[in-house]
Amino acid sequence: MSVLAAGAMCILAVVEVDLGGTWTLSGNDAASKPVRCEAQVPGDVHSALFASGLMPDPYFGRNERDVQWVGKGDWTFEREFSVDAAVLGHSVVVLRLEDCDTFADAYINGVKVGSAHDRFRRWDFDAKGALKAGENEIKLVFASSWRRGDELAAKAGKPYPMSNSELTWFNNGALIRKPACHRGWDWGLAQLTTGPCGKVALVASDGDRIDYVYSDQAFNADLSHCTLRVFAEIEDGSVVTNIVEIDAPPLWWPNGQGEQRFYEYSVPVKGRTVSGRVGLRKVEVDTAGDGMCFKVNNRPVFMKGANWIPCDAFDSRQTKERFRDLLESAAAANMNMIRLWGGGQYEKDEFYDICDELGLMVWHDQMFSCAVYPSDDGFLADVKAETVHQVKRLRDHASIALWCGDNECIGAARGWFGDVISKEARPGYIADTKLRYAVQEDAVSLADPTRRFWPSSPCAGKADFEHDAWHVDGTGDMHIWTVWHENKPFADYYKYRPRFCSEFGFQSFSSREVAETYCAPGGIASGNPDFEWHQKNIGGNDRIRKTFARYFREPKDMDGVLYLSQVQQAMAIKTAVEGWRALRPYCMGTLYWQLNDLWPVASWSSLEYGGKWKHLHYHAKRFFAPVAVAARPSANGDAVEFWAFNDTASVVEADVEGALMDFSGKVLLDESAAVKLPPGRAVKLDERRLHEFGTEDERKGRFVSMRLVAYVDGRKSVHRNEWFFAPFKDSPLEEAKITVGRARCPQRDAAAWDKPPYQVTLTTDKPAFFVWANAKGIRGEFDDNSFTLLPGEPRTLVFTPKDKGVTLEAFKKALSVSHLRQTY
C-alpha cells in the first residue's frame, strides 16, 4: 500500500512495512484482574474482548452499562515483527499511526518513540534509532480517554460541556479529540472505545517520501477545457507541481444528473511516476440573496439526501462491505448528497471512494458537535494539524462538496448550557468558538482553497452568533426539530421556508427482526426494560406513542406498534420533503436525519442496523424521485396545491392523472392532463378549493390518487402519490383483502429458475395503504414497498437477496404482506 492520498498510486523508493494483523491485547477486567487475548490491528479493544469471550455483547439488553469498565481502563497492544537491514539502510524510518484512538505511547524494543493524543491526526514518530535488524517488539500503550478527559477538565479552569450528558457516564468529551459519539448520543450507546483503529506501519525513505498527492481543477467558461494541477508533497515540506491540460474533460456528475466519469493521470515526481484518478467537476456554493445552492458544472442541483453517522460503534465492524451496502441504498433512494456529521469521525478512504463511484456528494462536517470547545494554544494547534491532514488526505475526492466547521456549536455557545454556564460567561465561550472557526477556516484555505468553508451547521453562512439557525429560515442552512422534540403536527413543516434544511427528522422503532437481536424472547414490548434501554432520546418512546394518537387508531398488538412507528416516520419526512421541494429555487436542499444506525436502536434512521430498509427509505426513493408529483396545502389552508418536480437537465413531457376516490375504491372524479416540465424546476399544476372535494365530513371518506407518467432518459417513469384530507384514524378504512400471487423467478433461462431475484404480484379488492412486503430472516430489499395498492391495479414486486444461496422456496416461506387496516 502506498503512502499517498486516496485515489493515487505510484512507484517509489520508499519502503512500507505494514504492522497490521494479530497482536496481543492486555489490561484488567472489571474486577481488576489481568486479562490477555488476541486482537486484530487495525481494531479496537471492545471488539477484541468480545471476540475472546471476555466481555458480553454491549448491544444486547442492558449490557452497555455493565461494560463501562473497558473505557475506564488502560490497554496495551503488542507484537513482534521482523525488519531487514535494507529498511534500516534508509536515512529516515518513521512509525506511522493513523486513526490512533486516542492517548497512546509507542515503544519499540522498550524505547519510547512518541506519544499520540488526537485520533484525527496522523502521527509519524522517528523510529530508526530504536529498531534493529531482525526481530523487534512494538508496544502501543493506550491510556484511558475517560481518565485523561477528567484530568484535563480539572485543569481547564472552566467547564466545556457537551450535549446528551444525561445519556452517558463520561462528560468531558469536548476536551479530547476522539469521536464525540463514543461517549453516548441520543441514538447511540456509550462505549469509550480505544485502540489502533487505522494503519500501523513503518515507512522508510531517504528524504523522498511523498506524504500527500492532490490536485485542483480550473475550467474555462463552457467546461470544454480543464487545467489539472497535480501536487505532490514531499516529507521535507517541498511540493512538486505538474500541470495536465485536458480538452473535452469527462465530467463527473452527482447521482441523477449524469455519469460518474473519472480521469486517470500519470505525472513525473523526482524521476518516478505518480498515478491517480480524479473526477473532474466544478462545484460552487452559491449564497447570493442569502440562499444556499450547490452548483455542479454550472448547473444548480437540488440536494436530496440524509445524514451519516459511523456505521458501527466499533471500528473493526466498519468495513468496506458495510459502507457499500448503506451507500448503495442511499443512491438507490435517489439521494445525491450525504452529510457526514461532526460528532463521528473522518471515514476510511473506502467510504469516499464509494461516494465518488455512486455520485453521492458529501457535505463534510469537521469533528466538533453540540459543545463548547477550548481555545488554548495546544488545543488549537491540534485543530489546525488535524484539519490540514484530513483535508489534504481527502480533497481529491470528487464527492466532497463543502467543508463545514462543526455541528450545532453556534447554538451551544449561544446558551444551551445555562445550568453550567452563566449568562455573564457566555461571551467568553462565543469568543472561544470564533477563535476555533478562524483556525479551521485558515487551515482549510491552506489545505484546500478550491472548496467553501462553512462555519457550522446550521448557520447563516458566517459565524453569526446573533441568530438561531434553528428558527430563522431565510438564510443559510437550517435544522428543524420542532416536530419531533416539541411533538408538533407533521403539517408544521409547511410553516418553514428553509433555503436549505440540513437536519430534520422523526423517530421510529426498529423492525421485530432487529429488536429480536437485543431483547430476550418475549421482551419486545413497551415498558420492557431491555426494549426501553434501546431508546436513547429521553421521552422518545412516549413521543412515538403520542403521535399514534394524533394520526391512527390504537394498534392491537406490538407488531402494530412497530409497524405504525415506521409508517408515521415516513409520513413525517414525506410531508417535509415534498413541501420544500415545491419551494424550489428558494429552497435547494433537504437532508433528513439520519441515514443509518451504529447499533440496534429506536432512532431517526431510514436504514436500521444491519442495513434493512425501513418504510421511510422506500418512501424516500419515491419522494426524492427526479420526476415526481405531489400535493401540499395552500398557504391559508383552504385549498390543495398540486405540484410536479423535474430535477433533470431536460424538458420532460408527462401525463398527469388525478382521481378522487372513496375508501371502497370507487372513483368519484377522474382528470388528466399533458404537461411539459422545464428542467430543474418545481411546477404548480393546479390548485383546488377544499369544498370542490366535498363537505368536511365527505372529505374524511375520500382521498386523491395521483399518477405521473413520463419518459426520462428514454425509460418510462411512473410516479404515484396520494393526498389525504383527514388523519387515518378519522377515515373509514375498509378491510382490504390482498391476494398474494405465486412467487416466481422472472428469468427466461430455465437453468436459472431457482435463482434470484424473485417476484410476486399483489392484488386487492379495496384500497390498502402502506402495504408492506417482508421476507423475514432474508437480507435483501424489494424494488418498492410501503405503497398504496388499489383495486384493478396489480403491483408486481421484485425482491433481490443480499446474500448468496437464497432459494425460491426459502423466499416463499419467508414472505408476508401486511397493511395499515390490519393494525386495529
CSV table of N, CA, C and O in Angstrom, one decimal, residues 395-431:
chain,number,residue,atom,x,y,z
A,395,ARG,N,-9.1,15.7,-0.2
A,395,ARG,CA,-9.6,16.7,-1.1
A,395,ARG,C,-9.7,16.3,-2.5
A,395,ARG,O,-10.5,16.9,-3.3
A,396,ASP,N,-9.0,15.2,-2.9
A,396,ASP,CA,-9.1,14.8,-4.3
A,396,ASP,C,-10.4,13.9,-4.6
A,396,ASP,O,-10.6,13.5,-5.7
A,397,HIS,N,-11.2,13.7,-3.6
A,397,HIS,CA,-12.5,13.0,-3.9
A,397,HIS,C,-13.5,14.0,-4.5
A,397,HIS,O,-13.8,15.0,-3.9
A,398,ALA,N,-14.0,13.6,-5.7
A,398,ALA,CA,-15.0,14.4,-6.4
A,398,ALA,C,-16.2,14.6,-5.6
A,398,ALA,O,-16.9,15.6,-5.7
A,399,SER,N,-16.5,13.7,-4.7
A,399,SER,CA,-17.8,13.7,-4.0
A,399,SER,C,-17.8,14.8,-2.9
A,399,SER,O,-18.9,15.3,-2.6
A,400,ILE,N,-16.7,15.2,-2.4
A,400,ILE,CA,-16.7,16.2,-1.3
A,400,ILE,C,-17.1,17.6,-1.8
A,400,ILE,O,-16.4,18.1,-2.7
A,401,ALA,N,-18.2,18.1,-1.3
A,401,ALA,CA,-18.7,19.4,-1.8
A,401,ALA,C,-18.4,20.6,-1.0
A,401,ALA,O,-18.4,21.7,-1.5
A,402,LEU,N,-18.2,20.4,0.4
A,402,LEU,CA,-18.1,21.5,1.3
A,402,LEU,C,-17.4,21.1,2.6
A,402,LEU,O,-17.7,19.9,3.0
A,403,TRP,N,-16.6,21.9,3.1
A,403,TRP,CA,-16.0,21.7,4.5
A,403,TRP,C,-16.8,22.5,5.5
A,403,TRP,O,-16.8,23.7,5.4
A,404,CYS,N,-17.4,21.9,6.5
A,404,CYS,CA,-18.2,22.6,7.5
A,404,CYS,C,-17.5,22.4,8.8
A,404,CYS,O,-17.0,21.4,9.2
A,405,GLY,N,-17.5,23.5,9.6
A,405,GLY,CA,-16.7,23.6,10.8
A,405,GLY,C,-17.2,22.7,11.9
A,405,GLY,O,-16.4,22.2,12.7
A,406,ASP,N,-18.5,22.5,12.0
A,406,ASP,CA,-19.0,21.7,13.1
A,406,ASP,C,-20.5,21.4,13.0
A,406,ASP,O,-21.1,21.9,12.0
A,407,ASN,N,-21.0,20.7,13.9
A,407,ASN,CA,-22.5,20.5,14.1
A,407,ASN,C,-23.0,21.3,15.3
A,407,ASN,O,-22.6,20.9,16.4
A,408,GLU,N,-23.8,22.3,15.1
A,408,GLU,CA,-24.6,22.9,16.1
A,408,GLU,C,-23.9,23.6,17.2
A,408,GLU,O,-24.4,23.8,18.3
A,409,CYS,N,-22.6,24.0,17.0
A,409,CYS,CA,-21.9,24.6,18.1
A,409,CYS,C,-22.2,26.1,18.2
A,409,CYS,O,-21.9,26.6,19.3
A,410,ILE,N,-22.7,26.7,17.2
A,410,ILE,CA,-23.2,28.1,17.4
A,410,ILE,C,-24.3,28.1,18.4
A,410,ILE,O,-24.3,28.9,19.4
A,411,GLY,N,-25.2,27.2,18.3
A,411,GLY,CA,-26.3,27.2,19.2
A,411,GLY,C,-25.8,26.8,20.6
A,411,GLY,O,-26.3,27.4,21.6
A,412,ALA,N,-24.9,25.9,20.7
A,412,ALA,CA,-24.3,25.5,22.0
A,412,ALA,C,-23.7,26.7,22.7
A,412,ALA,O,-23.9,27.0,23.9
A,413,ALA,N,-22.9,27.5,21.9
A,413,ALA,CA,-22.2,28.7,22.5
A,413,ALA,C,-23.2,29.8,22.9
A,413,ALA,O,-22.9,30.6,23.8
A,414,ARG,N,-24.3,29.9,22.2
A,414,ARG,CA,-25.3,30.9,22.4
A,414,ARG,C,-26.1,30.7,23.7
A,414,ARG,O,-26.8,31.6,24.1
A,415,GLY,N,-26.0,29.5,24.3
A,415,GLY,CA,-26.7,29.4,25.6
A,415,GLY,C,-27.4,28.1,25.9
A,415,GLY,O,-28.3,28.0,26.6
A,416,TRP,N,-26.9,27.0,25.3
A,416,TRP,CA,-27.5,25.7,25.6
A,416,TRP,C,-27.4,25.3,27.1
A,416,TRP,O,-28.2,24.7,27.6
A,417,PHE,N,-26.2,25.7,27.6
A,417,PHE,CA,-25.8,25.0,28.9
A,417,PHE,C,-26.0,26.0,30.1
A,417,PHE,O,-25.1,26.3,30.8
A,418,GLY,N,-27.2,26.5,30.2
A,418,GLY,CA,-27.5,27.5,31.3
A,418,GLY,C,-27.3,27.0,32.6
A,418,GLY,O,-27.1,27.7,33.6
A,419,ASP,N,-27.3,25.6,32.8
A,419,ASP,CA,-27.1,25.1,34.1
A,419,ASP,C,-25.7,25.1,34.6
A,419,ASP,O,-25.4,25.0,35.8
A,420,VAL,N,-24.7,25.2,33.6
A,420,VAL,CA,-23.3,25.2,34.0
A,420,VAL,C,-22.6,26.4,33.5
A,420,VAL,O,-21.5,26.7,33.9
A,421,ILE,N,-23.2,27.2,32.6
A,421,ILE,CA,-22.6,28.4,32.0
A,421,ILE,C,-23.5,29.6,32.3
A,421,ILE,O,-24.6,29.6,31.8
A,422,SER,N,-23.0,30.5,33.1
A,422,SER,CA,-23.9,31.7,33.4
A,422,SER,C,-24.0,32.6,32.1
A,422,SER,O,-23.2,32.5,31.2
A,423,LYS,N,-25.0,33.4,32.1
A,423,LYS,CA,-25.2,34.4,31.1
A,423,LYS,C,-24.0,35.3,30.9
A,423,LYS,O,-23.6,35.7,29.8
A,424,GLU,N,-23.4,35.6,32.0
A,424,GLU,CA,-22.3,36.5,32.0
A,424,GLU,C,-21.0,35.9,31.4
A,424,GLU,O,-20.2,36.6,30.8
A,425,ALA,N,-20.9,34.5,31.5
A,425,ALA,CA,-19.8,33.8,31.0
A,425,ALA,C,-19.9,33.5,29.5
A,425,ALA,O,-18.9,33.1,28.8
A,426,ARG,N,-21.1,33.7,29.0
A,426,ARG,CA,-21.4,33.2,27.6
A,426,ARG,C,-20.5,33.9,26.6
A,426,ARG,O,-20.0,33.3,25.6
A,427,PRO,N,-20.2,35.2,26.7
A,427,PRO,CA,-19.4,35.9,25.7
A,427,PRO,C,-18.0,35.2,25.6
A,427,PRO,O,-17.4,35.2,24.5
A,428,GLY,N,-17.5,34.7,26.7
A,428,GLY,CA,-16.2,34.0,26.6
A,428,GLY,C,-16.2,32.8,25.8
A,428,GLY,O,-15.2,32.5,25.0
A,429,TYR,N,-17.3,32.0,25.9
A,429,TYR,CA,-17.4,30.8,25.1
A,429,TYR,C,-17.6,31.1,23.6
A,429,TYR,O,-17.2,30.4,22.7
A,430,ILE,N,-18.4,32.2,23.4
A,430,ILE,CA,-18.5,32.6,22.0
A,430,ILE,C,-17.2,33.0,21.4
A,430,ILE,O,-16.8,32.7,20.2
A,431,ALA,N,-16.4,33.7,22.2
A,431,ALA,CA,-15.0,34.1,21.7
A,431,ALA,C,-14.2,32.8,21.5
A,431,ALA,O,-13.4,32.8,20.5
